[in-house]
CSV table of C-alpha atoms in Angstrom, one decimal:
chain,number,residue,atom,x,y,z
A,8,UNK,CA,-1.9,24.5,32.0
A,9,UNK,CA,-3.0,21.1,30.9
A,10,UNK,CA,-6.5,21.7,32.2
A,11,UNK,CA,-9.5,20.3,30.2
A,12,UNK,CA,-9.7,21.9,26.6
A,13,UNK,CA,-12.8,23.9,26.0
A,14,UNK,CA,-14.8,22.0,23.4
A,15,UNK,CA,-18.2,22.3,21.6
A,16,UNK,CA,-20.6,19.5,21.1
A,17,UNK,CA,-18.3,18.4,18.2
A,18,UNK,CA,-15.3,18.3,20.7
A,19,UNK,CA,-13.7,21.2,19.0
A,20,UNK,CA,-10.5,22.3,20.8
A,21,UNK,CA,-10.5,26.2,21.0
A,22,UNK,CA,-7.6,28.3,19.7
A,23,UNK,CA,-7.6,30.2,23.0
A,24,UNK,CA,-7.1,27.2,25.2
A,25,UNK,CA,-4.4,25.7,22.9
A,26,UNK,CA,-2.5,29.0,22.9
A,27,UNK,CA,-2.3,28.7,26.7
A,28,UNK,CA,-0.5,25.3,26.5
A,29,UNK,CA,2.2,26.5,24.0
A,30,UNK,CA,5.5,27.7,25.3
A,31,UNK,CA,7.0,28.3,21.9
A,32,UNK,CA,5.1,29.6,18.9
A,33,UNK,CA,7.4,28.1,16.2
A,34,UNK,CA,6.2,25.2,13.9
A,35,UNK,CA,8.3,22.8,16.0
A,36,UNK,CA,7.1,24.0,19.2
A,37,UNK,CA,3.4,23.8,18.2
A,38,UNK,CA,3.9,20.4,16.9
A,39,UNK,CA,5.8,19.1,19.9
A,40,UNK,CA,3.2,20.4,22.3
A,41,UNK,CA,0.2,19.2,20.5
A,42,UNK,CA,1.7,15.8,20.1
A,43,UNK,CA,2.4,15.6,23.8
A,44,UNK,CA,-1.2,16.7,24.6
A,45,UNK,CA,-2.8,14.0,22.3
A,46,UNK,CA,-0.6,11.1,23.3
A,47,UNK,CA,-1.2,11.8,27.0
A,48,UNK,CA,-5.0,11.8,26.5
A,49,UNK,CA,-5.5,15.6,27.4
A,50,UNK,CA,-6.8,16.1,23.8
A,51,UNK,CA,-9.0,13.1,23.0
A,52,UNK,CA,-9.2,11.1,19.8
A,53,UNK,CA,-11.7,12.7,17.3
A,54,UNK,CA,-11.3,16.2,18.6
A,55,UNK,CA,-11.6,18.9,16.0
A,56,UNK,CA,-8.7,21.3,16.1
A,57,UNK,CA,-8.6,25.0,15.5
A,58,UNK,CA,-8.4,26.3,11.9
A,59,UNK,CA,-4.9,27.4,10.7
A,60,UNK,CA,-5.9,31.0,10.3
A,61,UNK,CA,-7.7,31.0,13.8
A,62,UNK,CA,-4.6,29.6,15.6
A,63,UNK,CA,-2.2,31.7,13.8
A,64,UNK,CA,-4.2,34.8,14.7
A,65,UNK,CA,-4.3,34.0,18.3
A,66,UNK,CA,-0.5,33.2,18.3
A,67,UNK,CA,0.5,36.2,16.3
A,68,UNK,CA,2.4,34.1,13.7
A,69,UNK,CA,2.1,33.4,10.0
A,70,UNK,CA,-0.5,30.7,8.9
A,71,UNK,CA,2.4,29.1,7.2
A,72,UNK,CA,3.9,28.4,10.6
A,73,UNK,CA,0.8,26.6,11.9
A,74,UNK,CA,0.4,24.7,8.5
A,75,UNK,CA,4.0,23.5,8.9
A,76,UNK,CA,3.1,22.2,12.3
A,77,UNK,CA,0.0,20.5,11.1
A,78,UNK,CA,2.0,18.7,8.2
A,79,UNK,CA,4.5,17.3,10.9
A,80,UNK,CA,1.7,15.8,12.8
A,81,UNK,CA,0.0,14.4,9.8
A,82,UNK,CA,3.3,12.7,8.8
A,83,UNK,CA,3.5,11.3,12.3
A,84,UNK,CA,-0.2,10.1,11.8
A,85,UNK,CA,-1.3,12.0,14.8
A,86,UNK,CA,-3.9,14.1,13.1
A,87,UNK,CA,-5.7,13.9,9.8
A,88,UNK,CA,-7.7,16.1,7.4
A,89,UNK,CA,-7.2,19.7,6.0
A,90,UNK,CA,-9.0,22.5,4.2
A,91,UNK,CA,-12.7,23.0,4.5
A,92,UNK,CA,-13.3,19.7,6.2
A,93,UNK,CA,-11.1,20.8,9.1
A,94,UNK,CA,-8.4,18.9,10.9
A,95,UNK,CA,-9.0,16.4,13.8
A,96,UNK,CA,-7.2,14.0,16.0
A,97,UNK,CA,-7.1,10.4,15.0
A,98,UNK,CA,-8.9,8.1,17.4
A,99,UNK,CA,-5.7,5.9,17.6
A,100,UNK,CA,-2.6,7.6,16.8
A,101,UNK,CA,-0.5,5.1,15.0
A,102,UNK,CA,3.3,4.3,15.1
A,103,UNK,CA,5.3,5.7,12.2
A,104,UNK,CA,5.5,2.8,9.8
A,105,UNK,CA,5.0,2.2,6.0
A,106,UNK,CA,1.1,2.4,5.7
A,107,UNK,CA,1.0,0.3,2.6
A,108,UNK,CA,3.4,-2.2,3.8
A,109,UNK,CA,1.4,-3.1,6.9
A,110,UNK,CA,2.2,-6.7,7.7
A,111,UNK,CA,-1.1,-8.5,8.0
A,112,UNK,CA,0.5,-11.9,8.2
A,113,UNK,CA,1.0,-11.6,11.9
A,114,UNK,CA,-2.8,-12.0,12.4
A,115,UNK,CA,-3.0,-15.2,10.2
A,116,UNK,CA,-3.3,-18.6,11.7
A,117,UNK,CA,-1.1,-21.4,10.7
A,118,UNK,CA,-1.8,-23.2,7.3
A,119,UNK,CA,-2.4,-20.0,5.4
A,120,UNK,CA,-0.8,-20.1,1.8
A,121,UNK,CA,0.9,-16.6,1.6
A,122,UNK,CA,0.8,-15.5,-2.1
A,123,UNK,CA,1.2,-11.7,-1.2
A,124,UNK,CA,4.9,-11.4,-1.7
A,125,UNK,CA,6.8,-11.5,-5.0
A,126,UNK,CA,9.5,-13.6,-3.3
A,127,UNK,CA,12.0,-15.9,-4.8
A,128,UNK,CA,12.2,-19.5,-4.3
A,129,UNK,CA,14.9,-20.4,-1.6
A,130,UNK,CA,15.5,-23.7,-3.6
A,131,UNK,CA,16.6,-21.6,-6.7
A,132,UNK,CA,19.0,-19.2,-4.9
A,133,UNK,CA,22.7,-19.6,-4.9
A,134,UNK,CA,24.4,-20.8,-1.6
A,135,UNK,CA,25.4,-17.6,0.1
A,136,UNK,CA,27.3,-19.3,2.8
A,137,UNK,CA,29.4,-21.1,0.2
A,138,UNK,CA,29.9,-17.7,-1.6
A,139,UNK,CA,31.2,-16.2,1.7
A,140,UNK,CA,33.6,-19.1,2.2
A,141,UNK,CA,34.9,-18.8,-1.4
A,142,UNK,CA,35.3,-14.9,-1.3
A,143,UNK,CA,38.6,-13.6,-0.8
A,144,UNK,CA,39.7,-12.1,2.4
A,145,UNK,CA,39.4,-8.2,2.2
A,146,UNK,CA,42.5,-6.6,3.4
A,147,UNK,CA,40.4,-3.8,4.8
A,148,UNK,CA,38.1,-6.0,6.7
A,149,UNK,CA,37.1,-4.5,10.3
A,150,UNK,CA,38.7,-1.2,9.4
A,151,UNK,CA,36.5,1.6,10.5
A,152,UNK,CA,36.8,3.5,7.1
A,153,UNK,CA,33.5,3.8,5.4
A,154,UNK,CA,33.8,2.7,1.7
A,155,UNK,CA,30.9,3.5,-0.5
A,156,UNK,CA,31.5,0.1,-2.3
A,157,UNK,CA,34.0,-2.6,-2.0
A,158,UNK,CA,36.5,-2.6,-4.9
A,159,UNK,CA,35.8,-6.1,-6.0
A,160,UNK,CA,32.0,-5.7,-5.9
A,161,UNK,CA,32.3,-2.5,-8.1
A,162,UNK,CA,34.5,-4.5,-10.6
A,163,UNK,CA,31.9,-7.2,-10.7
A,164,UNK,CA,29.0,-5.0,-11.1
A,165,UNK,CA,30.6,-3.2,-14.1
A,166,UNK,CA,30.3,-6.0,-16.2
A,167,UNK,CA,26.5,-6.1,-16.3
A,168,UNK,CA,25.7,-2.5,-15.5
A,169,UNK,CA,23.8,-0.8,-18.3
A,170,UNK,CA,25.9,2.2,-18.7
A,171,UNK,CA,29.3,3.5,-17.2
A,172,UNK,CA,28.0,5.4,-14.0
A,173,UNK,CA,29.9,8.3,-12.5
A,174,UNK,CA,29.7,7.0,-9.0
A,175,UNK,CA,28.7,3.8,-7.1
A,176,UNK,CA,27.4,3.0,-3.6
A,177,UNK,CA,26.4,-0.4,-2.0
A,178,UNK,CA,23.4,-0.3,0.2
A,179,UNK,CA,21.3,-2.6,2.4
A,180,UNK,CA,18.7,-3.4,-0.1
A,181,UNK,CA,16.9,-1.6,-3.0
A,182,UNK,CA,14.5,0.3,-0.8
A,183,UNK,CA,17.2,1.8,1.3
A,184,UNK,CA,18.8,3.1,-1.8
A,185,UNK,CA,15.6,4.7,-2.9
A,186,UNK,CA,15.1,6.1,0.8
A,187,UNK,CA,18.6,7.6,0.8
A,188,UNK,CA,18.2,9.1,-2.7
A,189,UNK,CA,14.8,10.6,-2.0
A,190,UNK,CA,15.7,11.8,1.6
A,191,UNK,CA,18.8,13.6,0.1
A,192,UNK,CA,16.9,15.5,-2.8
A,193,UNK,CA,13.3,16.1,-1.4
A,194,UNK,CA,12.4,19.0,0.8
A,195,UNK,CA,9.0,18.4,2.4
A,196,UNK,CA,6.5,19.9,0.0
A,197,UNK,CA,8.5,19.3,-3.2
A,198,UNK,CA,6.9,17.5,-6.1
A,199,UNK,CA,8.1,14.1,-7.3
A,200,UNK,CA,6.8,12.7,-10.4
A,201,UNK,CA,6.3,8.7,-10.2
A,202,UNK,CA,5.1,6.1,-12.5
A,203,UNK,CA,1.4,5.0,-11.7
A,204,UNK,CA,1.0,2.3,-10.6
A,205,UNK,CA,4.2,1.8,-8.6
A,206,UNK,CA,5.5,-0.5,-5.8
A,207,UNK,CA,3.7,0.4,-2.6
A,208,UNK,CA,7.0,0.7,-0.8
A,209,UNK,CA,7.9,3.5,-3.1
A,210,UNK,CA,4.8,5.5,-2.5
A,211,UNK,CA,5.4,5.0,1.3
A,212,UNK,CA,8.9,6.3,1.0
A,213,UNK,CA,7.7,9.3,-0.9
A,214,UNK,CA,4.9,10.0,1.9
A,215,UNK,CA,7.6,9.6,4.6
A,216,UNK,CA,10.0,12.2,2.9
A,217,UNK,CA,7.1,14.6,2.6
A,218,UNK,CA,7.0,14.6,-1.2
A,219,UNK,CA,3.8,15.8,-3.1
A,220,UNK,CA,3.3,13.0,-5.6
A,221,UNK,CA,2.5,13.7,-9.3
A,222,UNK,CA,1.3,10.4,-11.0
A,223,UNK,CA,2.6,9.6,-14.4
A,224,UNK,CA,0.2,7.3,-16.2
A,225,UNK,CA,1.7,4.2,-17.7
A,226,UNK,CA,0.8,1.6,-20.5
A,227,UNK,CA,2.5,-1.5,-21.8
A,228,UNK,CA,5.6,0.4,-22.9
A,229,UNK,CA,6.1,2.2,-19.6
A,230,UNK,CA,5.4,5.7,-18.3
A,231,UNK,CA,3.6,7.8,-21.0
A,232,UNK,CA,5.4,10.8,-22.4
A,233,UNK,CA,2.3,13.0,-22.5
A,234,UNK,CA,1.6,12.3,-18.7
A,235,UNK,CA,5.2,13.0,-17.8
A,236,UNK,CA,5.1,16.4,-19.7
A,237,UNK,CA,2.0,17.4,-17.7
A,238,UNK,CA,3.9,16.3,-14.3
A,239,UNK,CA,6.9,18.4,-15.5
A,240,UNK,CA,4.9,21.6,-15.5
A,241,UNK,CA,5.0,21.4,-11.7
A,242,UNK,CA,8.8,21.3,-11.6
A,243,UNK,CA,9.2,18.1,-9.8
A,244,UNK,CA,12.8,17.5,-8.1
A,245,UNK,CA,12.8,13.8,-9.2
A,246,UNK,CA,11.2,11.3,-11.6
A,247,UNK,CA,10.9,7.6,-10.1
A,248,UNK,CA,10.0,4.6,-12.4
A,249,UNK,CA,10.8,1.1,-13.0
A,250,UNK,CA,12.5,0.7,-16.5
A,251,UNK,CA,12.8,-3.1,-16.4
A,252,UNK,CA,9.7,-5.3,-15.3
A,253,UNK,CA,7.3,-3.1,-13.4
A,254,UNK,CA,6.3,-4.8,-10.0
A,255,UNK,CA,2.8,-4.1,-10.7
A,256,UNK,CA,2.3,-5.0,-14.4
A,257,UNK,CA,5.4,-6.7,-15.6
A,258,UNK,CA,5.9,-4.4,-18.3
A,259,UNK,CA,9.2,-2.9,-19.3
A,260,UNK,CA,10.2,0.2,-21.2
A,261,UNK,CA,11.1,-0.3,-24.8
A,262,UNK,CA,13.6,1.8,-26.9
A,263,UNK,CA,11.2,3.8,-28.6
A,264,UNK,CA,9.5,4.8,-25.3
A,265,UNK,CA,12.8,5.5,-23.6
A,266,UNK,CA,13.7,7.9,-26.4
A,267,UNK,CA,10.2,9.7,-26.1
A,268,UNK,CA,10.9,10.0,-22.3
A,269,UNK,CA,14.4,11.3,-22.7
A,270,UNK,CA,13.2,14.0,-25.1
A,271,UNK,CA,10.7,15.2,-22.5
A,272,UNK,CA,13.3,15.2,-19.8
A,273,UNK,CA,16.2,16.6,-21.7
A,274,UNK,CA,15.5,20.3,-20.6
A,275,UNK,CA,14.8,19.3,-17.0
A,276,UNK,CA,17.4,19.2,-14.2
A,277,UNK,CA,15.3,16.8,-12.0
A,278,UNK,CA,17.0,13.5,-10.7
A,279,UNK,CA,15.8,10.4,-12.5
A,280,UNK,CA,15.6,7.4,-10.1
A,281,UNK,CA,15.5,4.0,-11.8
A,282,UNK,CA,14.1,1.2,-9.5
A,283,UNK,CA,15.3,-2.3,-10.7
A,284,UNK,CA,13.8,-4.8,-8.2
A,285,UNK,CA,14.1,-7.8,-10.3
A,286,UNK,CA,17.7,-7.4,-11.2
A,287,UNK,CA,19.4,-10.1,-13.1
A,288,UNK,CA,16.2,-12.2,-13.3
A,289,UNK,CA,14.8,-9.7,-15.8
A,290,UNK,CA,14.1,-11.4,-19.1
A,291,UNK,CA,14.1,-8.2,-21.2
A,292,UNK,CA,17.0,-5.9,-22.0
A,293,UNK,CA,17.5,-2.7,-20.2
A,294,UNK,CA,16.1,0.3,-22.1
A,295,UNK,CA,16.3,3.0,-19.3
A,296,UNK,CA,17.3,6.6,-19.4
A,297,UNK,CA,20.7,6.2,-18.0
A,298,UNK,CA,22.3,5.5,-21.4
A,299,UNK,CA,20.9,8.8,-22.7
A,300,UNK,CA,20.8,11.1,-19.7
A,301,UNK,CA,23.7,9.7,-17.6
A,302,UNK,CA,24.4,13.0,-15.7
A,303,UNK,CA,21.0,13.1,-14.0
A,304,UNK,CA,20.0,9.3,-13.7
A,305,UNK,CA,20.7,6.8,-10.9
A,306,UNK,CA,20.0,3.0,-11.1
A,307,UNK,CA,19.1,1.0,-8.1
A,308,UNK,CA,19.6,-2.6,-8.6
A,309,UNK,CA,18.6,-5.2,-6.1
A,310,UNK,CA,20.2,-8.6,-5.8
A,311,UNK,CA,17.7,-9.9,-3.2
A,312,UNK,CA,15.6,-11.9,-5.7
A,313,UNK,CA,18.4,-13.1,-7.9
A,314,UNK,CA,21.1,-13.8,-5.4
A,315,UNK,CA,19.5,-13.9,-1.8
A,316,UNK,CA,17.5,-11.6,0.4
A,317,UNK,CA,19.8,-12.3,3.3
A,318,UNK,CA,22.6,-10.6,1.5
A,319,UNK,CA,20.7,-7.4,2.0
A,320,UNK,CA,22.3,-5.9,-1.0
A,321,UNK,CA,21.6,-3.5,-3.7
A,322,UNK,CA,23.9,-1.2,-5.8
A,323,UNK,CA,23.3,2.4,-6.6
A,324,UNK,CA,25.1,3.7,-9.7
A,325,UNK,CA,24.8,6.8,-11.7
A,326,UNK,CA,25.1,10.6,-11.1
A,327,UNK,CA,28.0,11.5,-8.9
A,328,UNK,CA,26.2,14.4,-7.2
A,329,UNK,CA,23.1,12.2,-6.3
A,330,UNK,CA,25.3,9.2,-5.1
A,331,UNK,CA,27.4,11.7,-2.9
A,332,UNK,CA,24.3,13.2,-1.3
A,333,UNK,CA,22.8,9.7,-0.5
A,334,UNK,CA,26.2,8.7,0.9
A,335,UNK,CA,26.2,11.6,3.2
A,336,UNK,CA,22.6,10.9,4.4
A,337,UNK,CA,23.8,7.3,5.0
A,338,UNK,CA,26.4,8.6,7.6
A,339,UNK,CA,23.6,9.1,10.1
A,340,UNK,CA,23.0,5.5,10.2
A,341,UNK,CA,24.6,2.4,8.9
A,342,UNK,CA,27.5,4.2,7.2
A,343,UNK,CA,28.6,1.3,5.0
A,344,UNK,CA,27.6,-2.3,4.1
A,345,UNK,CA,29.3,-5.3,5.2
A,346,UNK,CA,32.5,-6.0,3.2
A,347,UNK,CA,31.9,-9.7,3.9
A,348,UNK,CA,28.5,-9.5,2.1
A,349,UNK,CA,29.7,-7.4,-0.7
A,350,UNK,CA,32.8,-9.8,-1.4
A,351,UNK,CA,30.4,-12.7,-1.3
A,352,UNK,CA,27.9,-11.1,-3.9
A,353,UNK,CA,31.1,-10.2,-5.9
A,354,UNK,CA,32.1,-13.8,-6.0
A,355,UNK,CA,28.7,-14.8,-7.1
A,356,UNK,CA,28.6,-12.2,-9.9
A,357,UNK,CA,31.9,-13.7,-11.3
A,358,UNK,CA,31.4,-17.3,-10.6
A,359,UNK,CA,30.4,-19.3,-13.7
A,360,UNK,CA,28.4,-21.8,-12.0
A,361,UNK,CA,26.4,-19.1,-10.1
A,362,UNK,CA,25.6,-17.3,-13.3
A,363,UNK,CA,24.2,-20.5,-14.7
A,364,UNK,CA,22.1,-21.1,-11.5
A,365,UNK,CA,20.7,-17.5,-11.9
A,366,UNK,CA,19.9,-18.2,-15.5
A,367,UNK,CA,18.2,-21.5,-14.6
A,368,UNK,CA,16.2,-19.8,-12.0
A,369,UNK,CA,15.0,-17.1,-14.6
A,370,UNK,CA,13.9,-20.0,-16.8
A,371,UNK,CA,12.0,-21.7,-14.0
A,372,UNK,CA,10.1,-18.6,-13.0
A,373,UNK,CA,9.2,-18.1,-16.6
A,374,UNK,CA,7.7,-21.6,-16.8
A,375,UNK,CA,5.8,-21.2,-13.6
A,376,UNK,CA,4.4,-17.8,-14.8
A,377,UNK,CA,3.4,-19.5,-18.0
A,378,UNK,CA,1.8,-22.5,-16.3
A,379,UNK,CA,-0.4,-20.4,-14.0
A,380,UNK,CA,-1.3,-18.0,-16.9
A,381,UNK,CA,-2.4,-21.0,-18.9
A,382,UNK,CA,-4.5,-22.4,-16.1
A,383,UNK,CA,-6.2,-19.0,-15.4
A,384,UNK,CA,-6.9,-18.7,-19.1
A,385,UNK,CA,-9.0,-21.8,-19.0
A,386,UNK,CA,-11.3,-20.0,-16.7
A,387,UNK,CA,-11.4,-17.1,-19.1
A,388,UNK,CA,-8.9,-14.9,-17.1
A,389,UNK,CA,-6.4,-13.2,-19.1
A,390,UNK,CA,-3.3,-12.0,-17.1
A,391,UNK,CA,-0.9,-9.4,-18.6
A,392,UNK,CA,2.1,-10.0,-16.5
A,393,UNK,CA,4.9,-10.7,-18.9
A,394,UNK,CA,7.8,-11.0,-16.5
A,395,UNK,CA,8.4,-11.2,-12.8
A,396,UNK,CA,7.6,-13.4,-9.6
A,397,UNK,CA,3.9,-12.7,-9.5
A,398,UNK,CA,0.8,-12.4,-11.6
A,399,UNK,CA,-1.8,-9.6,-11.3
A,400,UNK,CA,-5.3,-11.3,-11.7
A,401,UNK,CA,-8.3,-8.9,-12.7
A,402,UNK,CA,-11.2,-9.1,-10.5
A,403,UNK,CA,-14.7,-7.3,-10.2
A,404,UNK,CA,-14.0,-6.3,-6.4
A,405,UNK,CA,-10.8,-6.3,-4.7
A,406,UNK,CA,-12.3,-6.7,-1.2
A,407,UNK,CA,-14.6,-9.5,-2.1
A,408,UNK,CA,-11.9,-11.3,-3.9
A,409,UNK,CA,-9.6,-11.1,-1.0
A,410,UNK,CA,-12.2,-12.5,1.2
A,411,UNK,CA,-13.0,-15.3,-1.0
A,412,UNK,CA,-9.3,-16.3,-1.1
A,413,UNK,CA,-9.0,-15.8,2.7
A,414,UNK,CA,-12.0,-18.1,3.1
A,415,UNK,CA,-10.1,-20.8,1.4
A,416,UNK,CA,-6.8,-20.3,3.3
A,417,UNK,CA,-5.0,-18.0,0.7
A,418,UNK,CA,-3.4,-14.7,1.6
A,419,UNK,CA,-3.4,-12.3,-1.2
A,420,UNK,CA,-2.6,-8.7,-2.0
A,421,UNK,CA,-4.9,-6.2,-3.7
A,422,UNK,CA,-3.6,-3.6,-6.2
A,423,UNK,CA,-5.0,-0.5,-4.4
A,424,UNK,CA,-1.8,0.1,-2.5
A,425,UNK,CA,0.1,0.5,-5.8
A,426,UNK,CA,-2.2,3.1,-7.3
A,427,UNK,CA,-2.1,6.8,-7.0
A,428,UNK,CA,-5.2,7.5,-9.0
A,429,UNK,CA,-8.1,5.1,-9.7
A,430,UNK,CA,-7.1,1.7,-10.8
A,431,UNK,CA,-8.6,-1.5,-12.4
A,432,UNK,CA,-9.2,-3.9,-9.5
A,433,UNK,CA,-6.7,-6.8,-9.3
A,434,UNK,CA,-5.1,-9.2,-6.9
A,435,UNK,CA,-1.6,-10.6,-6.8
A,436,UNK,CA,-0.5,-14.2,-7.1
A,437,UNK,CA,3.0,-14.9,-6.2
A,438,UNK,CA,4.4,-17.6,-8.5
A,439,UNK,CA,8.1,-17.5,-7.2
A,440,UNK,CA,7.8,-20.7,-5.2
A,441,UNK,CA,6.6,-23.8,-7.0
A,442,UNK,CA,3.0,-24.1,-5.9
A,443,UNK,CA,1.2,-27.3,-4.9
A,444,UNK,CA,-2.1,-28.1,-6.7
A,445,UNK,CA,-1.7,-25.2,-9.0
A,446,UNK,CA,-5.1,-26.3,-10.7
A,447,UNK,CA,-6.8,-25.7,-7.5
A,448,UNK,CA,-5.3,-22.3,-7.0
A,449,UNK,CA,-6.2,-21.3,-10.4
A,450,UNK,CA,-9.9,-22.4,-9.7
A,451,UNK,CA,-9.9,-20.4,-6.5
A,452,UNK,CA,-8.6,-17.2,-8.1
A,453,UNK,CA,-11.3,-17.7,-10.9
A,454,UNK,CA,-13.9,-17.8,-8.1
A,455,UNK,CA,-12.5,-14.7,-6.5
A,456,UNK,CA,-12.3,-12.9,-9.9
A,457,UNK,CA,-16.1,-13.2,-10.2
A,458,UNK,CA,-17.1,-12.2,-6.7
A,459,UNK,CA,-18.9,-8.9,-6.3
């Protein structure tokens, strides 16, 4: 037990040796033992693992059992590969974390201008401390009951919700809402249709829950009906998209496209998940599927960009069954969202002065977006972002563009992490905060756009 594995010149771990190490021939037992052998260094990085069929034959189990173990280890980023190329141990098994959301800013030196995040300007956000002071005392404060949403916040949200949902849930941010919904409806191996491109965090969450992604191509009106119909042939359990202001393109679904998508989805029983990351800062009216298919749609609206990221609040509203499942999953962790924060947001949503402040912020972001678009146009660069807190600048080479910007002290983000299939190269420019020397930044982005 735990003696050195038999290997070939390619460091291939033999099925016979690995069988001797296993005390349990289940998918969980195989995954647990192999993970321990790898992390302890008994099996080294780069080692080739036995084929699924070879190990299954030795153990006397179904190949599906070994495949399930391999899938678990891939999810944990311990092994890589499949099929004819074989499966091997990663040289440096990584910690479980969103791959596309890796925070590279920790490696930056001071003085770097960070234009990677589509973040709001703190100067344009309402005063959350003042809101907490103004909010009425909740009579159930500090009770250990687990409300899905505070009554006052639900009343405040109803005034601007695009349709009358069957159920409500307050969560700690939009991505927590998406994680709960997908965790509660996806069995590893299930197909999920998703707009392509999508926010990198959405793709990370889908990977985390073990979904097989079906890309749905998009254009300036949103997901394309013909591409969605192709995806539906694989019987996905969910469809995820952004109806208002795509985080990657700034485009929104219009009424005609909404009706076309609804027609394609009408006979399907899948869950429709709408990600609304911009919330009340969106400049276009909602034309999502909830108004037509309310029984199978949930809308996840974040208030981080409009009212403050430290509120840690988003609201999920829609299908009663989907919300109940998400709430059930939540009981393994946080259970409920702070009533203090919920009532502070409720006060903000009802306060006339705060409403005017959010409207003013929306206008300011629009002017900043227009200014930077105009400056880029002077260099012959046309950007298509119509809304949101960032611009996506077309480039010849993402890698070279990012290097050029980095050499001038600018941290940017490429579009590769948002794409499922091939995409046009582009880099992000955050316009949320007011930029000093915008003319110089436009010049540097024009240099980056031409780098090859």
